[in-house]
């Protein structure tokens, strides 16, 4: 059941026929893991907390640096030097005290990651490196949990949803596992704040759709954002039957 206070707090989304009270109850009963509390993880955490997702599990082993504040809007000047998880706990609890927050302050090794993924209904990968993305994907495939994956660098962003519960869905490795160009991070290549805000907001939206069960998720599609030209493109992406992570030999 939803209290009067919850009905009021969430009234603008409960008003939508696609969400309604049923959808809000599903959000309240849901648990989501956010990997990375940086530029992408900021809007993801803020919007999922504000929307009333029941439990948010927050994973980041980094602390807030002054150079983060240009885009990582979850954190503020007073939290420089503080762990990103602790900074996030303060901010999210202030936004919505009804959300249960679970902290992962250490880097997650394979076993810890598997346990963290098994404990939730949905994973949002907001990390900034290939190794973490591959590890998170493998854990999601193994546990059969949907993964909302976002990335942004310089003036380009990418977004897709991988859902191992759907037989036609590719996984992250199907798409990116064949070795790409040398890995760059935002600290080396730069990035504009609103672009990570945009991609992270889309990740939050896909997350709400998956958890509340409305709309058509971005499964089997890769959304490309060109911030310079203000253009969105979409590519069809297929499951790779020979994929070493989700292929039949490993599924
Ligand atoms: Zn795959």
PDB file of N, CA, C and O in Angstrom, residues 155-186:
ATOM      1  N   UNK A 155      32.163  14.633 -26.627  1.00  0.00           N
ATOM      2  CA  UNK A 155      30.851  15.171 -26.994  1.00  0.00           C
ATOM      3  C   UNK A 155      29.970  14.093 -27.591  1.00  0.00           C
ATOM      4  O   UNK A 155      29.077  14.365 -28.389  1.00  0.00           O
ATOM      5  N   UNK A 156      30.252  12.831 -27.180  1.00  0.00           N
ATOM      6  CA  UNK A 156      29.493  11.704 -27.708  1.00  0.00           C
ATOM      7  C   UNK A 156      29.026  10.798 -26.579  1.00  0.00           C
ATOM      8  O   UNK A 156      29.772  10.535 -25.634  1.00  0.00           O
ATOM      9  N   UNK A 157      27.791  10.321 -26.727  1.00  0.00           N
ATOM     10  CA  UNK A 157      27.250   9.422 -25.720  1.00  0.00           C
ATOM     11  C   UNK A 157      26.647   8.179 -26.351  1.00  0.00           C
ATOM     12  O   UNK A 157      26.320   8.168 -27.545  1.00  0.00           O
ATOM     13  N   UNK A 158      26.539   7.108 -25.556  1.00  0.00           N
ATOM     14  CA  UNK A 158      25.937   5.855 -26.009  1.00  0.00           C
ATOM     15  C   UNK A 158      25.082   5.285 -24.895  1.00  0.00           C
ATOM     16  O   UNK A 158      25.386   5.464 -23.717  1.00  0.00           O
ATOM     17  N   UNK A 159      24.029   4.591 -25.309  1.00  0.00           N
ATOM     18  CA  UNK A 159      23.108   4.020 -24.331  1.00  0.00           C
ATOM     19  C   UNK A 159      22.488   2.753 -24.899  1.00  0.00           C
ATOM     20  O   UNK A 159      22.109   2.724 -26.080  1.00  0.00           O
ATOM     21  N   UNK A 160      22.373   1.708 -24.077  1.00  0.00           N
ATOM     22  CA  UNK A 160      21.626   0.528 -24.480  1.00  0.00           C
ATOM     23  C   UNK A 160      21.164  -0.236 -23.241  1.00  0.00           C
ATOM     24  O   UNK A 160      21.652   0.011 -22.137  1.00  0.00           O
ATOM     25  N   UNK A 161      20.204  -1.120 -23.444  1.00  0.00           N
ATOM     26  CA  UNK A 161      19.711  -1.979 -22.356  1.00  0.00           C
ATOM     27  C   UNK A 161      19.940  -3.424 -22.766  1.00  0.00           C
ATOM     28  O   UNK A 161      19.593  -3.816 -23.879  1.00  0.00           O
ATOM     29  N   UNK A 162      20.559  -4.176 -21.887  1.00  0.00           N
ATOM     30  CA  UNK A 162      20.808  -5.594 -22.135  1.00  0.00           C
ATOM     31  C   UNK A 162      19.961  -6.379 -21.134  1.00  0.00           C
ATOM     32  O   UNK A 162      20.060  -6.149 -19.931  1.00  0.00           O
ATOM     33  N   UNK A 163      19.124  -7.268 -21.658  1.00  0.00           N
ATOM     34  CA  UNK A 163      18.211  -7.977 -20.767  1.00  0.00           C
ATOM     35  C   UNK A 163      18.273  -9.480 -21.010  1.00  0.00           C
ATOM     36  O   UNK A 163      17.625 -10.002 -21.923  1.00  0.00           O
ATOM     37  N   UNK A 164      19.056 -10.193 -20.213  1.00  0.00           N
ATOM     38  CA  UNK A 164      19.237 -11.635 -20.427  1.00  0.00           C
ATOM     39  C   UNK A 164      17.947 -12.438 -20.283  1.00  0.00           C
ATOM     40  O   UNK A 164      17.900 -13.602 -20.669  1.00  0.00           O
ATOM     41  N   UNK A 165      16.879 -11.820 -19.748  1.00  0.00           N
ATOM     42  CA  UNK A 165      15.594 -12.526 -19.645  1.00  0.00           C
ATOM     43  C   UNK A 165      14.927 -12.645 -21.017  1.00  0.00           C
ATOM     44  O   UNK A 165      14.002 -13.424 -21.190  1.00  0.00           O
ATOM     45  N   UNK A 166      15.401 -11.829 -21.973  1.00  0.00           N
ATOM     46  CA  UNK A 166      14.852 -11.893 -23.327  1.00  0.00           C
ATOM     47  C   UNK A 166      15.845 -12.625 -24.220  1.00  0.00           C
ATOM     48  O   UNK A 166      16.994 -12.191 -24.358  1.00  0.00           O
ATOM     49  N   UNK A 167      15.412 -13.724 -24.852  1.00  0.00           N
ATOM     50  CA  UNK A 167      16.351 -14.542 -25.630  1.00  0.00           C
ATOM     51  C   UNK A 167      17.006 -13.793 -26.787  1.00  0.00           C
ATOM     52  O   UNK A 167      18.118 -14.133 -27.188  1.00  0.00           O
ATOM     53  N   UNK A 168      16.348 -12.757 -27.307  1.00  0.00           N
ATOM     54  CA  UNK A 168      16.898 -12.044 -28.461  1.00  0.00           C
ATOM     55  C   UNK A 168      17.880 -10.942 -28.051  1.00  0.00           C
ATOM     56  O   UNK A 168      18.543 -10.354 -28.892  1.00  0.00           O
ATOM     57  N   UNK A 169      17.967 -10.661 -26.744  1.00  0.00           N
ATOM     58  CA  UNK A 169      18.772  -9.526 -26.303  1.00  0.00           C
ATOM     59  C   UNK A 169      20.270  -9.830 -26.364  1.00  0.00           C
ATOM     60  O   UNK A 169      20.723 -10.856 -25.858  1.00  0.00           O
ATOM     61  N   UNK A 170      21.037  -8.926 -26.980  1.00  0.00           N
ATOM     62  CA  UNK A 170      22.489  -9.077 -26.876  1.00  0.00           C
ATOM     63  C   UNK A 170      22.951  -8.723 -25.465  1.00  0.00           C
ATOM     64  O   UNK A 170      22.162  -8.216 -24.662  1.00  0.00           O
ATOM     65  N   UNK A 171      24.206  -9.021 -25.158  1.00  0.00           N
ATOM     66  CA  UNK A 171      24.793  -8.521 -23.913  1.00  0.00           C
ATOM     67  C   UNK A 171      25.862  -7.485 -24.289  1.00  0.00           C
ATOM     68  O   UNK A 171      26.155  -7.281 -25.462  1.00  0.00           O
ATOM     69  N   UNK A 172      26.422  -6.837 -23.277  1.00  0.00           N
ATOM     70  CA  UNK A 172      27.439  -5.805 -23.528  1.00  0.00           C
ATOM     71  C   UNK A 172      28.600  -6.373 -24.333  1.00  0.00           C
ATOM     72  O   UNK A 172      29.140  -5.723 -25.228  1.00  0.00           O
ATOM     73  N   UNK A 173      28.974  -7.627 -24.009  1.00  0.00           N
ATOM     74  CA  UNK A 173      30.122  -8.245 -24.658  1.00  0.00           C
ATOM     75  C   UNK A 173      29.850  -8.549 -26.134  1.00  0.00           C
ATOM     76  O   UNK A 173      30.760  -8.491 -26.960  1.00  0.00           O
ATOM     77  N   UNK A 174      28.598  -8.893 -26.468  1.00  0.00           N
ATOM     78  CA  UNK A 174      28.226  -9.104 -27.883  1.00  0.00           C
ATOM     79  C   UNK A 174      28.570  -7.860 -28.698  1.00  0.00           C
ATOM     80  O   UNK A 174      28.961  -7.937 -29.854  1.00  0.00           O
ATOM     81  N   UNK A 175      28.409  -6.724 -28.060  1.00  0.00           N
ATOM     82  CA  UNK A 175      28.527  -5.437 -28.749  1.00  0.00           C
ATOM     83  C   UNK A 175      29.954  -4.899 -28.742  1.00  0.00           C
ATOM     84  O   UNK A 175      30.453  -4.412 -29.751  1.00  0.00           O
ATOM     85  N   UNK A 176      30.591  -4.987 -27.597  1.00  0.00           N
ATOM     86  CA  UNK A 176      31.880  -4.297 -27.420  1.00  0.00           C
ATOM     87  C   UNK A 176      33.039  -5.242 -27.147  1.00  0.00           C
ATOM     88  O   UNK A 176      34.161  -4.788 -26.934  1.00  0.00           O
ATOM     89  N   UNK A 177      32.770  -6.547 -27.115  1.00  0.00           N
ATOM     90  CA  UNK A 177      33.791  -7.477 -26.632  1.00  0.00           C
ATOM     91  C   UNK A 177      34.899  -7.795 -27.605  1.00  0.00           C
ATOM     92  O   UNK A 177      35.799  -8.566 -27.280  1.00  0.00           O
ATOM     93  N   UNK A 178      34.832  -7.237 -28.809  1.00  0.00           N
ATOM     94  CA  UNK A 178      35.812  -7.641 -29.808  1.00  0.00           C
ATOM     95  C   UNK A 178      36.967  -6.661 -29.934  1.00  0.00           C
ATOM     96  O   UNK A 178      37.581  -6.540 -30.979  1.00  0.00           O
ATOM     97  N   UNK A 179      37.230  -5.974 -28.847  1.00  0.00           N
ATOM     98  CA  UNK A 179      38.345  -5.034 -28.845  1.00  0.00           C
ATOM     99  C   UNK A 179      37.993  -3.792 -29.636  1.00  0.00           C
ATOM    100  O   UNK A 179      37.683  -3.879 -30.812  1.00  0.00           O
ATOM    101  N   UNK A 180      38.003  -2.659 -28.970  1.00  0.00           N
ATOM    102  CA  UNK A 180      37.690  -1.420 -29.661  1.00  0.00           C
ATOM    103  C   UNK A 180      38.935  -0.545 -29.640  1.00  0.00           C
ATOM    104  O   UNK A 180      40.026  -1.008 -29.329  1.00  0.00           O
ATOM    105  N   UNK A 181      38.785   0.682 -29.958  1.00  0.00           N
ATOM    106  CA  UNK A 181      39.915   1.604 -29.944  1.00  0.00           C
ATOM    107  C   UNK A 181      40.438   1.766 -28.513  1.00  0.00           C
ATOM    108  O   UNK A 181      39.765   1.385 -27.565  1.00  0.00           O
ATOM    109  N   UNK A 182      41.628   2.268 -28.418  1.00  0.00           N
ATOM    110  CA  UNK A 182      42.252   2.437 -27.104  1.00  0.00           C
ATOM    111  C   UNK A 182      41.289   3.146 -26.156  1.00  0.00           C
ATOM    112  O   UNK A 182      40.605   4.088 -26.526  1.00  0.00           O
ATOM    113  N   UNK A 183      41.237   2.640 -24.949  1.00  0.00           N
ATOM    114  CA  UNK A 183      40.284   3.174 -23.988  1.00  0.00           C
ATOM    115  C   UNK A 183      40.689   4.564 -23.519  1.00  0.00           C
ATOM    116  O   UNK A 183      41.837   4.828 -23.206  1.00  0.00           O
ATOM    117  N   UNK A 184      39.718   5.438 -23.495  1.00  0.00           N
ATOM    118  CA  UNK A 184      39.951   6.778 -22.995  1.00  0.00           C
ATOM    119  C   UNK A 184      39.036   7.020 -21.808  1.00  0.00           C
ATOM    120  O   UNK A 184      37.938   6.493 -21.752  1.00  0.00           O
ATOM    121  N   UNK A 185      39.476   7.791 -20.861  1.00  0.00           N
ATOM    122  CA  UNK A 185      38.592   8.167 -19.773  1.00  0.00           C
ATOM    123  C   UNK A 185      38.365   9.674 -19.850  1.00  0.00           C
ATOM    124  O   UNK A 185      39.098  10.399 -20.522  1.00  0.00           O
ATOM    125  N   UNK A 186      37.335  10.112 -19.137  1.00  0.00           N
ATOM    126  CA  UNK A 186      36.989  11.532 -19.169  1.00  0.00           C
ATOM    127  C   UNK A 186      38.136  12.387 -18.641  1.00  0.00           C
ATOM    128  O   UNK A 186      38.315  13.524 -19.053  1.00  0.00           O
TER     129      UNK A 186
END
